[in-house]
Structure formats: C-alpha cells, structure tokens
mmCIF file as Biopython writes it, N, C-alpha, C and O atoms, coordinates in Angstrom:
data_model
#
loop_
_atom_site.group_PDB
_atom_site.id
_atom_site.type_symbol
_atom_site.label_atom_id
_atom_site.label_alt_id
_atom_site.label_comp_id
_atom_site.label_asym_id
_atom_site.label_entity_id
_atom_site.label_seq_id
_atom_site.pdbx_PDB_ins_code
_atom_site.Cartn_x
_atom_site.Cartn_y
_atom_site.Cartn_z
_atom_site.occupancy
_atom_site.B_iso_or_equiv
_atom_site.auth_seq_id
_atom_site.auth_asym_id
_atom_site.pdbx_PDB_model_num
ATOM 1   N N  . MET A ? 1  ? 124.960 92.917  82.718 1.0 0.0 1  A 1 
ATOM 2   C CA . MET A ? 1  ? 123.562 92.874  83.069 1.0 0.0 1  A 1 
ATOM 3   C C  . MET A ? 1  ? 123.057 94.301  83.279 1.0 0.0 1  A 1 
ATOM 4   O O  . MET A ? 1  ? 123.676 95.098  83.983 1.0 0.0 1  A 1 
ATOM 5   N N  . GLN A ? 2  ? 121.940 94.597  82.665 1.0 0.0 2  A 1 
ATOM 6   C CA . GLN A ? 2  ? 121.361 95.929  82.748 1.0 0.0 2  A 1 
ATOM 7   C C  . GLN A ? 2  ? 120.416 96.021  83.945 1.0 0.0 2  A 1 
ATOM 8   O O  . GLN A ? 2  ? 119.656 95.092  84.214 1.0 0.0 2  A 1 
ATOM 9   N N  . ALA A ? 3  ? 120.467 97.138  84.656 1.0 0.0 3  A 1 
ATOM 10  C CA . ALA A ? 3  ? 119.582 97.336  85.802 1.0 0.0 3  A 1 
ATOM 11  C C  . ALA A ? 3  ? 118.177 97.666  85.325 1.0 0.0 3  A 1 
ATOM 12  O O  . ALA A ? 3  ? 117.985 98.375  84.338 1.0 0.0 3  A 1 
ATOM 13  N N  . LEU A ? 4  ? 117.211 97.139  86.043 1.0 0.0 4  A 1 
ATOM 14  C CA . LEU A ? 4  ? 115.819 97.422  85.749 1.0 0.0 4  A 1 
ATOM 15  C C  . LEU A ? 4  ? 115.479 98.809  86.273 1.0 0.0 4  A 1 
ATOM 16  O O  . LEU A ? 4  ? 115.734 99.115  87.438 1.0 0.0 4  A 1 
ATOM 17  N N  . ARG A ? 5  ? 114.908 99.642  85.427 1.0 0.0 5  A 1 
ATOM 18  C CA . ARG A ? 5  ? 114.537 101.001 85.818 1.0 0.0 5  A 1 
ATOM 19  C C  . ARG A ? 5  ? 113.117 100.978 86.366 1.0 0.0 5  A 1 
ATOM 20  O O  . ARG A ? 5  ? 112.183 100.561 85.681 1.0 0.0 5  A 1 
ATOM 21  N N  . VAL A ? 6  ? 112.965 101.420 87.583 1.0 0.0 6  A 1 
ATOM 22  C CA . VAL A ? 6  ? 111.651 101.463 88.205 1.0 0.0 6  A 1 
ATOM 23  C C  . VAL A ? 6  ? 111.260 102.925 88.397 1.0 0.0 6  A 1 
ATOM 24  O O  . VAL A ? 6  ? 111.940 103.674 89.099 1.0 0.0 6  A 1 
ATOM 25  N N  . ASP A ? 7  ? 110.160 103.319 87.767 1.0 0.0 7  A 1 
ATOM 26  C CA . ASP A ? 7  ? 109.678 104.684 87.899 1.0 0.0 7  A 1 
ATOM 27  C C  . ASP A ? 7  ? 109.006 104.854 89.253 1.0 0.0 7  A 1 
ATOM 28  O O  . ASP A ? 7  ? 108.263 103.975 89.690 1.0 0.0 7  A 1 
ATOM 29  N N  . PRO A ? 8  ? 109.260 105.981 89.924 1.0 0.0 8  A 1 
ATOM 30  C CA . PRO A ? 8  ? 108.578 106.223 91.193 1.0 0.0 8  A 1 
ATOM 31  C C  . PRO A ? 8  ? 107.077 106.429 90.963 1.0 0.0 8  A 1 
ATOM 32  O O  . PRO A ? 8  ? 106.657 106.868 89.893 1.0 0.0 8  A 1 
ATOM 33  N N  . VAL A ? 9  ? 106.289 106.109 91.968 1.0 0.0 9  A 1 
ATOM 34  C CA . VAL A ? 9  ? 104.845 106.297 91.876 1.0 0.0 9  A 1 
ATOM 35  C C  . VAL A ? 9  ? 104.558 107.782 92.087 1.0 0.0 9  A 1 
ATOM 36  O O  . VAL A ? 9  ? 104.900 108.335 93.132 1.0 0.0 9  A 1 
ATOM 37  N N  . PRO A ? 10 ? 103.934 108.430 91.102 1.0 0.0 10 A 1 
ATOM 38  C CA . PRO A ? 10 ? 103.641 109.866 91.227 1.0 0.0 10 A 1 
ATOM 39  C C  . PRO A ? 10 ? 102.682 110.146 92.380 1.0 0.0 10 A 1 
ATOM 40  O O  . PRO A ? 10 ? 101.906 109.270 92.760 1.0 0.0 10 A 1 
ATOM 41  N N  . PRO A ? 11 ? 102.724 111.349 92.938 1.0 0.0 11 A 1 
ATOM 42  C CA . PRO A ? 11 ? 101.790 111.720 94.004 1.0 0.0 11 A 1 
ATOM 43  C C  . PRO A ? 11 ? 100.343 111.543 93.544 1.0 0.0 11 A 1 
ATOM 44  O O  . PRO A ? 11 ? 99.999  111.869 92.408 1.0 0.0 11 A 1 
ATOM 45  N N  . GLY A ? 12 ? 99.511  111.028 94.432 1.0 0.0 12 A 1 
ATOM 46  C CA . GLY A ? 12 ? 98.102  110.828 94.108 1.0 0.0 12 A 1 
ATOM 47  C C  . GLY A ? 12 ? 97.786  109.486 93.476 1.0 0.0 12 A 1 
ATOM 48  O O  . GLY A ? 12 ? 96.617  109.153 93.278 1.0 0.0 12 A 1 
ATOM 49  N N  . TRP A ? 13 ? 98.809  108.716 93.160 1.0 0.0 13 A 1 
ATOM 50  C CA . TRP A ? 13 ? 98.623  107.400 92.553 1.0 0.0 13 A 1 
ATOM 51  C C  . TRP A ? 13 ? 98.944  106.318 93.563 1.0 0.0 13 A 1 
ATOM 52  O O  . TRP A ? 13 ? 99.770  106.520 94.453 1.0 0.0 13 A 1 
ATOM 53  N N  . GLN A ? 14 ? 98.294  105.164 93.429 1.0 0.0 14 A 1 
ATOM 54  C CA . GLN A ? 14 ? 98.604  103.977 94.204 1.0 0.0 14 A 1 
ATOM 55  C C  . GLN A ? 14 ? 99.071  102.904 93.236 1.0 0.0 14 A 1 
ATOM 56  O O  . GLN A ? 14 ? 98.528  102.764 92.140 1.0 0.0 14 A 1 
ATOM 57  N N  . GLU A ? 15 ? 100.085 102.144 93.646 1.0 0.0 15 A 1 
ATOM 58  C CA . GLU A ? 15 ? 100.559 101.039 92.819 1.0 0.0 15 A 1 
ATOM 59  C C  . GLU A ? 15 ? 100.268 99.740  93.538 1.0 0.0 15 A 1 
ATOM 60  O O  . GLU A ? 15 ? 100.444 99.647  94.753 1.0 0.0 15 A 1 
ATOM 61  N N  . GLY A ? 16 ? 99.828  98.745  92.806 1.0 0.0 16 A 1 
ATOM 62  C CA . GLY A ? 16 ? 99.560  97.452  93.418 1.0 0.0 16 A 1 
ATOM 63  C C  . GLY A ? 16 ? 98.829  96.538  92.458 1.0 0.0 16 A 1 
ATOM 64  O O  . GLY A ? 16 ? 98.923  96.678  91.238 1.0 0.0 16 A 1 
ATOM 65  N N  . TRP A ? 17 ? 98.098  95.601  93.037 1.0 0.0 17 A 1 
ATOM 66  C CA . TRP A ? 17 ? 97.361  94.599  92.266 1.0 0.0 17 A 1 
ATOM 67  C C  . TRP A ? 17 ? 95.920  95.058  92.130 1.0 0.0 17 A 1 
ATOM 68  O O  . TRP A ? 17 ? 95.199  95.181  93.120 1.0 0.0 17 A 1 
ATOM 69  N N  . LEU A ? 18 ? 95.507  95.311  90.890 1.0 0.0 18 A 1 
ATOM 70  C CA . LEU A ? 18 ? 94.181  95.840  90.586 1.0 0.0 18 A 1 
ATOM 71  C C  . LEU A ? 18 ? 93.200  94.710  90.300 1.0 0.0 18 A 1 
ATOM 72  O O  . LEU A ? 18 ? 93.531  93.761  89.590 1.0 0.0 18 A 1 
ATOM 73  N N  . VAL A ? 19 ? 92.010  94.809  90.844 1.0 0.0 19 A 1 
ATOM 74  C CA . VAL A ? 19 ? 90.914  93.940  90.434 1.0 0.0 19 A 1 
ATOM 75  C C  . VAL A ? 19 ? 90.060  94.777  89.495 1.0 0.0 19 A 1 
ATOM 76  O O  . VAL A ? 19 ? 89.577  95.849  89.859 1.0 0.0 19 A 1 
ATOM 77  N N  . LEU A ? 20 ? 89.882  94.272  88.285 1.0 0.0 20 A 1 
ATOM 78  C CA . LEU A ? 20 ? 89.115  94.984  87.268 1.0 0.0 20 A 1 
ATOM 79  C C  . LEU A ? 20 ? 87.955  94.118  86.796 1.0 0.0 20 A 1 
ATOM 80  O O  . LEU A ? 20 ? 88.078  92.899  86.683 1.0 0.0 20 A 1 
ATOM 81  N N  . ARG A ? 21 ? 86.837  94.760  86.524 1.0 0.0 21 A 1 
ATOM 82  C CA . ARG A ? 21 ? 85.703  94.089  85.881 1.0 0.0 21 A 1 
ATOM 83  C C  . ARG A ? 21 ? 85.963  94.234  84.396 1.0 0.0 21 A 1 
ATOM 84  O O  . ARG A ? 21 ? 85.804  95.313  83.825 1.0 0.0 21 A 1 
ATOM 85  N N  . VAL A ? 22 ? 86.362  93.141  83.780 1.0 0.0 22 A 1 
ATOM 86  C CA . VAL A ? 22 ? 86.809  93.184  82.390 1.0 0.0 22 A 1 
ATOM 87  C C  . VAL A ? 22 ? 85.615  93.104  81.450 1.0 0.0 22 A 1 
ATOM 88  O O  . VAL A ? 22 ? 84.709  92.285  81.603 1.0 0.0 22 A 1 
ATOM 89  N N  . LYS A ? 23 ? 85.665  94.010  80.456 1.0 0.0 23 A 1 
ATOM 90  C CA . LYS A ? 23 ? 84.640  94.041  79.411 1.0 0.0 23 A 1 
ATOM 91  C C  . LYS A ? 23 ? 85.294  93.571  78.110 1.0 0.0 23 A 1 
ATOM 92  O O  . LYS A ? 23 ? 86.283  92.838  78.140 1.0 0.0 23 A 1 
ATOM 93  N N  . GLU A ? 24 ? 84.754  93.983  76.992 1.0 0.0 24 A 1 
ATOM 94  C CA . GLU A ? 24 ? 85.332  93.608  75.707 1.0 0.0 24 A 1 
ATOM 95  C C  . GLU A ? 24 ? 86.716  94.207  75.516 1.0 0.0 24 A 1 
ATOM 96  O O  . GLU A ? 24 ? 87.586  93.587  74.904 1.0 0.0 24 A 1 
ATOM 97  N N  . LYS A ? 25 ? 86.925  95.429  76.046 1.0 0.0 25 A 1 
ATOM 98  C CA . LYS A ? 25 ? 88.205  96.118  75.878 1.0 0.0 25 A 1 
ATOM 99  C C  . LYS A ? 25 ? 88.859  96.322  77.228 1.0 0.0 25 A 1 
ATOM 100 O O  . LYS A ? 25 ? 88.198  96.662  78.209 1.0 0.0 25 A 1 
ATOM 101 N N  . LEU A ? 26 ? 90.159  96.113  77.268 1.0 0.0 26 A 1 
ATOM 102 C CA . LEU A ? 26 ? 90.902  96.406  78.497 1.0 0.0 26 A 1 
ATOM 103 C C  . LEU A ? 26 ? 91.110  97.904  78.589 1.0 0.0 26 A 1 
ATOM 104 O O  . LEU A ? 26 ? 91.143  98.547  77.539 1.0 0.0 26 A 1 
ATOM 105 N N  . PRO A ? 27 ? 91.249  98.504  79.733 1.0 0.0 27 A 1 
ATOM 106 C CA . PRO A ? 27 ? 91.495  97.775  80.960 1.0 0.0 27 A 1 
ATOM 107 C C  . PRO A ? 27 ? 90.249  97.352  81.704 1.0 0.0 27 A 1 
ATOM 108 O O  . PRO A ? 27 ? 90.371  96.523  82.606 1.0 0.0 27 A 1 
ATOM 109 N N  . GLY A ? 28 ? 89.078  97.841  81.410 1.0 0.0 28 A 1 
ATOM 110 C CA . GLY A ? 28 ? 87.881  97.473  82.155 1.0 0.0 28 A 1 
ATOM 111 C C  . GLY A ? 28 ? 87.583  98.482  83.246 1.0 0.0 28 A 1 
ATOM 112 O O  . GLY A ? 28 ? 88.159  99.570  83.272 1.0 0.0 28 A 1 
ATOM 113 N N  . ASP A ? 29 ? 86.680  98.120  84.148 1.0 0.0 29 A 1 
ATOM 114 C CA . ASP A ? 29 ? 86.269  99.016  85.231 1.0 0.0 29 A 1 
ATOM 115 C C  . ASP A ? 29 ? 87.050  98.692  86.499 1.0 0.0 29 A 1 
ATOM 116 O O  . ASP A ? 29 ? 87.193  97.527  86.871 1.0 0.0 29 A 1 
ATOM 117 N N  . PHE A ? 30 ? 87.552  99.730  87.155 1.0 0.0 30 A 1 
ATOM 118 C CA . PHE A ? 30 ? 88.284  99.549  88.399 1.0 0.0 30 A 1 
ATOM 119 C C  . PHE A ? 30 ? 87.337  99.089  89.497 1.0 0.0 30 A 1 
ATOM 120 O O  . PHE A ? 30 ? 86.236  99.619  89.650 1.0 0.0 30 A 1 
ATOM 121 N N  . VAL A ? 31 ? 87.784  98.089  90.261 1.0 0.0 31 A 1 
ATOM 122 C CA . VAL A ? 31 ? 86.999  97.585  91.385 1.0 0.0 31 A 1 
ATOM 123 C C  . VAL A ? 31 ? 87.739  97.831  92.694 1.0 0.0 31 A 1 
ATOM 124 O O  . VAL A ? 31 ? 87.178  98.403  93.629 1.0 0.0 31 A 1 
ATOM 125 N N  . SER A ? 32 ? 89.014  97.394  92.763 1.0 0.0 32 A 1 
ATOM 126 C CA . SER A ? 32 ? 89.777  97.551  94.009 1.0 0.0 32 A 1 
ATOM 127 C C  . SER A ? 32 ? 91.272  97.435  93.721 1.0 0.0 32 A 1 
ATOM 128 O O  . SER A ? 32 ? 91.681  97.012  92.640 1.0 0.0 32 A 1 
ATOM 129 N N  . ILE A ? 33 ? 92.083  97.822  94.719 1.0 0.0 33 A 1 
ATOM 130 C CA . ILE A ? 33 ? 93.538  97.710  94.616 1.0 0.0 33 A 1 
ATOM 131 C C  . ILE A ? 33 ? 94.052  97.079  95.906 1.0 0.0 33 A 1 
ATOM 132 O O  . ILE A ? 33 ? 93.537  97.333  96.995 1.0 0.0 33 A 1 
ATOM 133 N N  . HIS A ? 34 ? 95.082  96.248  95.750 1.0 0.0 34 A 1 
ATOM 134 C CA . HIS A ? 34 ? 95.623  95.497  96.880 1.0 0.0 34 A 1 
ATOM 135 C C  . HIS A ? 34 ? 97.147  95.534  96.842 1.0 0.0 34 A 1 
ATOM 136 O O  . HIS A ? 34 ? 97.749  95.648  95.774 1.0 0.0 34 A 1 
ATOM 137 N N  . ALA A ? 35 ? 97.756  95.436  98.009 1.0 0.0 35 A 1 
ATOM 138 C CA . ALA A ? 35 ? 99.215  95.418  98.108 1.0 0.0 35 A 1 
ATOM 139 C C  . ALA A ? 35 ? 99.790  94.076  97.672 1.0 0.0 35 A 1 
ATOM 140 O O  . ALA A ? 35 ? 100.907 94.015  97.158 1.0 0.0 35 A 1 
ATOM 141 N N  . ARG A ? 36 ? 99.032  93.002  97.875 1.0 0.0 36 A 1 
ATOM 142 C CA . ARG A ? 36 ? 99.529  91.663  97.560 1.0 0.0 36 A 1 
ATOM 143 C C  . ARG A ? 36 ? 98.648  90.991  96.517 1.0 0.0 36 A 1 
ATOM 144 O O  . ARG A ? 36 ? 97.427  91.149  96.521 1.0 0.0 36 A 1 
ATOM 145 N N  . ALA A ? 37 ? 99.280  90.244  95.628 1.0 0.0 37 A 1 
ATOM 146 C CA . ALA A ? 37 ? 98.553  89.548  94.566 1.0 0.0 37 A 1 
ATOM 147 C C  . ALA A ? 37 ? 97.543  88.563  95.132 1.0 0.0 37 A 1 
ATOM 148 O O  . ALA A ? 37 ? 96.446  88.420  94.593 1.0 0.0 37 A 1 
ATOM 149 N N  . GLU A ? 38 ? 97.905  87.881  96.220 1.0 0.0 38 A 1 
ATOM 150 C CA . GLU A ? 38 ? 97.007  86.897  96.814 1.0 0.0 38 A 1 
ATOM 151 C C  . GLU A ? 38 ? 95.698  87.531  97.265 1.0 0.0 38 A 1 
ATOM 152 O O  . GLU A ? 38 ? 94.629  86.941  97.106 1.0 0.0 38 A 1 
ATOM 153 N N  . GLN A ? 39 ? 95.785  88.732  97.826 1.0 0.0 39 A 1 
ATOM 154 C CA . GLN A ? 39 ? 94.584  89.456  98.266 1.0 0.0 39 A 1 
ATOM 155 C C  . GLN A ? 39 ? 93.701  89.798  97.076 1.0 0.0 39 A 1 
ATOM 156 O O  . GLN A ? 39 ? 92.481  89.645  97.128 1.0 0.0 39 A 1 
ATOM 157 N N  . ALA A ? 40 ? 94.330  90.260  96.007 1.0 0.0 40 A 1 
ATOM 158 C CA . ALA A ? 40 ? 93.583  90.638  94.805 1.0 0.0 40 A 1 
ATOM 159 C C  . ALA A ? 40 ? 92.925  89.422  94.171 1.0 0.0 40 A 1 
ATOM 160 O O  . ALA A ? 40 ? 91.779  89.498  93.727 1.0 0.0 40 A 1 
ATOM 161 N N  . LEU A ? 41 ? 93.639  88.302  94.124 1.0 0.0 41 A 1 
ATOM 162 C CA . LEU A ? 41 ? 93.074  87.083  93.546 1.0 0.0 41 A 1 
ATOM 163 C C  . LEU A ? 41 ? 91.864  86.597  94.342 1.0 0.0 41 A 1 
ATOM 164 O O  . LEU A ? 41 ? 90.869  86.162  93.763 1.0 0.0 41 A 1 
ATOM 165 N N  . GLU A ? 42 ? 91.954  86.672  95.665 1.0 0.0 42 A 1 
ATOM 166 C CA . GLU A ? 42 ? 90.827  86.277  96.516 1.0 0.0 42 A 1 
ATOM 167 C C  . GLU A ? 42 ? 89.629  87.197  96.284 1.0 0.0 42 A 1 
ATOM 168 O O  . GLU A ? 42 ? 88.495  86.727  96.183 1.0 0.0 42 A 1 
ATOM 169 N N  . ASP A ? 43 ? 89.877  88.503  96.200 1.0 0.0 43 A 1 
ATOM 170 C CA . ASP A ? 43 ? 88.808  89.470  95.964 1.0 0.0 43 A 1 
ATOM 171 C C  . ASP A ? 43 ? 88.139  89.208  94.613 1.0 0.0 43 A 1 
ATOM 172 O O  . ASP A ? 43 ? 86.911  89.202  94.518 1.0 0.0 43 A 1 
ATOM 173 N N  . ALA A ? 44 ? 88.937  88.994  93.580 1.0 0.0 44 A 1 
ATOM 174 C CA . ALA A ? 44 ? 88.389  88.726  92.243 1.0 0.0 44 A 1 
ATOM 175 C C  . ALA A ? 44 ? 87.552  87.447  92.249 1.0 0.0 44 A 1 
ATOM 176 O O  . ALA A ? 44 ? 86.489  87.392  91.630 1.0 0.0 44 A 1 
ATOM 177 N N  . HIS A ? 45 ? 88.030  86.435  92.940 1.0 0.0 45 A 1 
ATOM 178 C CA . HIS A ? 45 ? 87.295  85.169  93.015 1.0 0.0 45 A 1 
ATOM 179 C C  . HIS A ? 45 ? 85.940  85.363  93.708 1.0 0.0 45 A 1 
ATOM 180 O O  . HIS A ? 45 ? 84.920  84.848  93.251 1.0 0.0 45 A 1 
ATOM 181 N N  . LEU A ? 46 ? 85.944  86.110  94.814 1.0 0.0 46 A 1 
ATOM 182 C CA . LEU A ? 46 ? 84.703  86.344  95.548 1.0 0.0 46 A 1 
ATOM 183 C C  . LEU A ? 46 ? 83.698  87.164  94.739 1.0 0.0 46 A 1 
ATOM 184 O O  . LEU A ? 46 ? 82.489  86.989  94.889 1.0 0.0 46 A 1 
ATOM 185 N N  . ARG A ? 47 ? 84.193  88.049  93.887 1.0 0.0 47 A 1 
ATOM 186 C CA . ARG A ? 47 ? 83.303  88.895  93.082 1.0 0.0 47 A 1 
ATOM 187 C C  . ARG A ? 47 ? 82.723  88.150  91.884 1.0 0.0 47 A 1 
ATOM 188 O O  . ARG A ? 47 ? 81.699  88.562  91.338 1.0 0.0 47 A 1 
ATOM 189 N N  . GLY A ? 48 ? 83.360  87.065  91.473 1.0 0.0 48 A 1 
ATOM 190 C CA . GLY A ? 48 ? 82.788  86.218  90.438 1.0 0.0 48 A 1 
ATOM 191 C C  . GLY A ? 48 ? 83.322  86.452  89.035 1.0 0.0 48 A 1 
ATOM 192 O O  . GLY A ? 48 ? 84.282  87.195  88.832 1.0 0.0 48 A 1 
ATOM 193 N N  . PRO A ? 49 ? 82.669  85.791  88.056 1.0 0.0 49 A 1 
ATOM 194 C CA . PRO A ? 49 ? 83.112  85.851  86.665 1.0 0.0 49 A 1 
ATOM 195 C C  . PRO A ? 49 ? 83.239  87.289  86.153 1.0 0.0 49 A 1 
ATOM 196 O O  . PRO A ? 49 ? 82.457  88.171  86.508 1.0 0.0 49 A 1 
ATOM 197 N N  . GLY A ? 50 ? 84.245  87.489  85.312 1.0 0.0 50 A 1 
ATOM 198 C CA . GLY A ? 50 ? 84.465  88.798  84.712 1.0 0.0 50 A 1 
ATOM 199 C C  . GLY A ? 50 ? 85.434  89.664  85.489 1.0 0.0 50 A 1 
ATOM 200 O O  . GLY A ? 50 ? 85.804  90.738  85.016 1.0 0.0 50 A 1 
ATOM 201 N N  . HIS A ? 51 ? 85.858  89.232  86.667 1.0 0.0 51 A 1 
ATOM 202 C CA . HIS A ? 51 ? 86.817  89.992  87.474 1.0 0.0 51 A 1 
ATOM 203 C C  . HIS A ? 51 ? 88.194  89.362  87.329 1.0 0.0 51 A 1 
ATOM 204 O O  . HIS A ? 51 ? 88.372  88.164  87.552 1.0 0.0 51 A 1 
ATOM 205 N N  . GLN A ? 52 ? 89.165  90.188  86.950 1.0 0.0 52 A 1 
ATOM 206 C CA . GLN A ? 52 ? 90.521  89.706  86.733 1.0 0.0 52 A 1 
ATOM 207 C C  . GLN A ? 52 ? 91.508  90.592  87.470 1.0 0.0 52 A 1 
ATOM 208 O O  . GLN A ? 52 ? 91.190  91.721  87.844 1.0 0.0 52 A 1 
ATOM 209 N N  . VAL A ? 53 ? 92.719  90.064  87.676 1.0 0.0 53 A 1 
ATOM 210 C CA . VAL A ? 53 ? 93.760  90.758  88.428 1.0 0.0 53 A 1 
ATOM 211 C C  . VAL A ? 53 ? 94.880  91.186  87.494 1.0 0.0 53 A 1 
ATOM 212 O O  . VAL A ? 53 ? 95.328  90.410  86.649 1.0 0.0 53 A 1 
ATOM 213 N N  . PHE A ? 54 ? 95.327  92.418  87.650 1.0 0.0 54 A 1 
ATOM 214 C CA . PHE A ? 54 ? 96.432  92.977  86.881 1.0 0.0 54 A 1 
ATOM 215 C C  . PHE A ? 54 ? 97.301  93.800  87.821 1.0 0.0 54 A 1 
ATOM 216 O O  . PHE A ? 54 ? 96.817  94.314  88.829 1.0 0.0 54 A 1 
ATOM 217 N N  . HIS A ? 55 ? 98.571  93.924  87.496 1.0 0.0 55 A 1 
ATOM 218 C CA . HIS A ? 55 ? 99.424  94.830  88.263 1.0 0.0 55 A 1 
ATOM 219 C C  . HIS A ? 55 ? 99.379  96.184  87.569 1.0 0.0 55 A 1 
ATOM 220 O O  . HIS A ? 55 ? 99.400  96.264  86.341 1.0 0.0 55 A 1 
ATOM 221 N N  . GLY A ? 56 ? 99.318  97.252  88.367 1.0 0.0 56 A 1 
ATOM 222 C CA . GLY A ? 56 ? 99.281  98.579  87.764 1.0 0.0 56 A 1 
ATOM 223 C C  . GLY A ? 56 ? 99.133  99.678  88.795 1.0 0.0 56 A 1 
ATOM 224 O O  . GLY A ? 56 ? 99.477  99.515  89.966 1.0 0.0 56 A 1 
ATOM 225 N N  . ARG A ? 57 ? 98.616  100.792 88.333 1.0 0.0 57 A 1 
ATOM 226 C CA . ARG A ? 57 ? 98.459  101.983 89.171 1.0 0.0 57 A 1 
ATOM 227 C C  . ARG A ? 57 ? 97.042  102.518 89.053 1.0 0.0 57 A 1 
ATOM 228 O O  . ARG A ? 57 ? 96.386  102.367 88.022 1.0 0.0 57 A 1 
ATOM 229 N N  . HIS A ? 58 ? 96.583  103.147 90.130 1.0 0.0 58 A 1 
ATOM 230 C CA . HIS A ? 58 ? 95.254  103.743 90.164 1.0 0.0 58 A 1 
ATOM 231 C C  . HIS A ? 58 ? 95.359  105.138 90.765 1.0 0.0 58 A 1 
ATOM 232 O O  . HIS A ? 58 ? 96.019  105.339 91.785 1.0 0.0 58 A 1 
ATOM 233 N N  . ARG A ? 59 ? 94.712  106.084 90.131 1.0 0.0 59 A 1 
ATOM 234 C CA . ARG A ? 59 ? 94.661  107.461 90.638 1.0 0.0 59 A 1 
ATOM 235 C C  . ARG A ? 59 ? 93.248  107.709 91.135 1.0 0.0 59 A 1 
ATOM 236 O O  . ARG A ? 59 ? 92.313  107.855 90.348 1.0 0.0 59 A 1 
ATOM 237 N N  . GLU A ? 60 ? 93.109  107.755 92.453 1.0 0.0 60 A 1 
ATOM 238 C CA . GLU A ? 60 ? 91.787  107.840 93.064 1.0 0.0 60 A 1 
ATOM 239 C C  . GLU A ? 60 ? 91.033  109.111 92.682 1.0 0.0 60 A 1 
ATOM 240 O O  . GLU A ? 60 ? 89.821  109.073 92.467 1.0 0.0 60 A 1 
ATOM 241 N N  . ALA A ? 61 ? 91.734  110.225 92.598 1.0 0.0 61 A 1 
ATOM 242 C CA . ALA A ? 61 ? 91.074  111.518 92.331 1.0 0.0 61 A 1 
ATOM 243 C C  . ALA A ? 61 ? 90.360  111.537 90.979 1.0 0.0 61 A 1 
ATOM 244 O O  . ALA A ? 61 ? 89.330  112.197 90.837 1.0 0.0 61 A 1 
ATOM 245 N N  . THR A ? 62 ? 90.888  110.829 89.996 1.0 0.0 62 A 1 
ATOM 246 C CA . THR A ? 62 ? 90.312  110.870 88.654 1.0 0.0 62 A 1 
ATOM 247 C C  . THR A ? 62 ? 89.756  109.538 88.182 1.0 0.0 62 A 1 
ATOM 248 O O  . THR A ? 62 ? 89.042  109.476 87.181 1.0 0.0 62 A 1 
ATOM 249 N N  . GLY A ? 63 ? 90.087  108.464 88.907 1.0 0.0 63 A 1 
ATOM 250 C CA . GLY A ? 63 ? 89.643  107.139 88.488 1.0 0.0 63 A 1 
ATOM 251 C C  . GLY A ? 63 ? 90.502  106.507 87.404 1.0 0.0 63 A 1 
ATOM 252 O O  . GLY A ? 63 ? 90.196  105.412 86.931 1.0 0.0 63 A 1 
ATOM 253 N N  . GLU A ? 64 ? 91.570  107.183 87.007 1.0 0.0 64 A 1 
ATOM 254 C CA . GLU A ? 64 ? 92.457  106.644 85.972 1.0 0.0 64 A 1 
ATOM 255 C C  . GLU A ? 64 ? 93.131  105.358 86.455 1.0 0.0 64 A 1 
ATOM 256 O O  . GLU A ? 64 ? 93.423  105.208 87.641 1.0 0.0 64 A 1 
ATOM 257 N N  . ILE A ? 65 ? 93.374  104.438 85.526 1.0 0.0 65 A 1 
ATOM 258 C CA . ILE A ? 65 ? 94.148  103.259 85.819 1.0 0.0 65 A 1 
ATOM 259 C C  . ILE A ? 65 ? 95.172  103.040 84.718 1.0 0.0 65 A 1 
ATOM 260 O O  . ILE A ? 65 ? 94.930  103.354 83.553 1.0 0.0 65 A 1 
ATOM 261 N N  . VAL A ? 66 ? 96.322  102.496 85.108 1.0 0.0 66 A 1 
ATOM 262 C CA . VAL A ? 66 ? 97.361  102.136 84.168 1.0 0.0 66 A 1 
ATOM 263 C C  . VAL A ? 66 ? 97.747  100.694 84.478 1.0 0.0 66 A 1 
ATOM 264 O O  . VAL A ? 66 ? 98.180  100.387 85.589 1.0 0.0 66 A 1 
ATOM 265 N N  . VAL A ? 67 ? 97.590  99.821  83.504 1.0 0.0 67 A 1 
ATOM 266 C CA . VAL A ? 67 ? 97.940  98.417  83.669 1.0 0.0 67 A 1 
ATOM 267 C C  . VAL A ? 67 ? 99.335  98.196  83.113 1.0 0.0 67 A 1 
ATOM 268 O O  . VAL A ? 67 ? 99.649  98.618  82.000 1.0 0.0 67 A 1 
ATOM 269 N N  . ASP A ? 68 ? 100.180 97.516  83.915 1.0 0.0 68 A 1 
ATOM 270 C CA . ASP A ? 68 ? 101.558 97.225  83.461 1.0 0.0 68 A 1 
ATOM 271 C C  . ASP A ? 68 ? 101.546 96.200  82.357 1.0 0.0 68 A 1 
ATOM 272 O O  . ASP A ? 68 ? 102.603 95.829  81.848 1.0 0.0 68 A 1 
#
C-alpha cells in the first residue's frame, strides 16, 4: 500500500472548504472558507443558487484559489 503524500500548506494560504459563486467556468468567485464541510454547506445554502462547496486553498493576499 502506497502512502498518500500530503503537501504542506504554504505560508499565506488557508486550506479548507471553499464556498464559491460558480459561473460558466470553474473555479468561480471566492466567497468564504471553512474548516468543516458542514459549515461550508450551510453557508452555501444560505447564500442561495449558484453557490457550491469545494475543498481547496485560498491565498488572502492575492485572492488566488486552488480547488482540489
């Protein structure tokens, strides 16, 4: 069995569950980040249609997002 390689989160980045306002092309617009999927799902539901949850990373200083 091969071990799963987990890359460390680089400085300045946050890893977690992203709520994105999805457009025609992914990844969409960043809305929020959460430590738990349940929190992100609740946030997306409250924000309404077009908001979806993905796991990934967000860099606050530049607004970059990376979806896993």
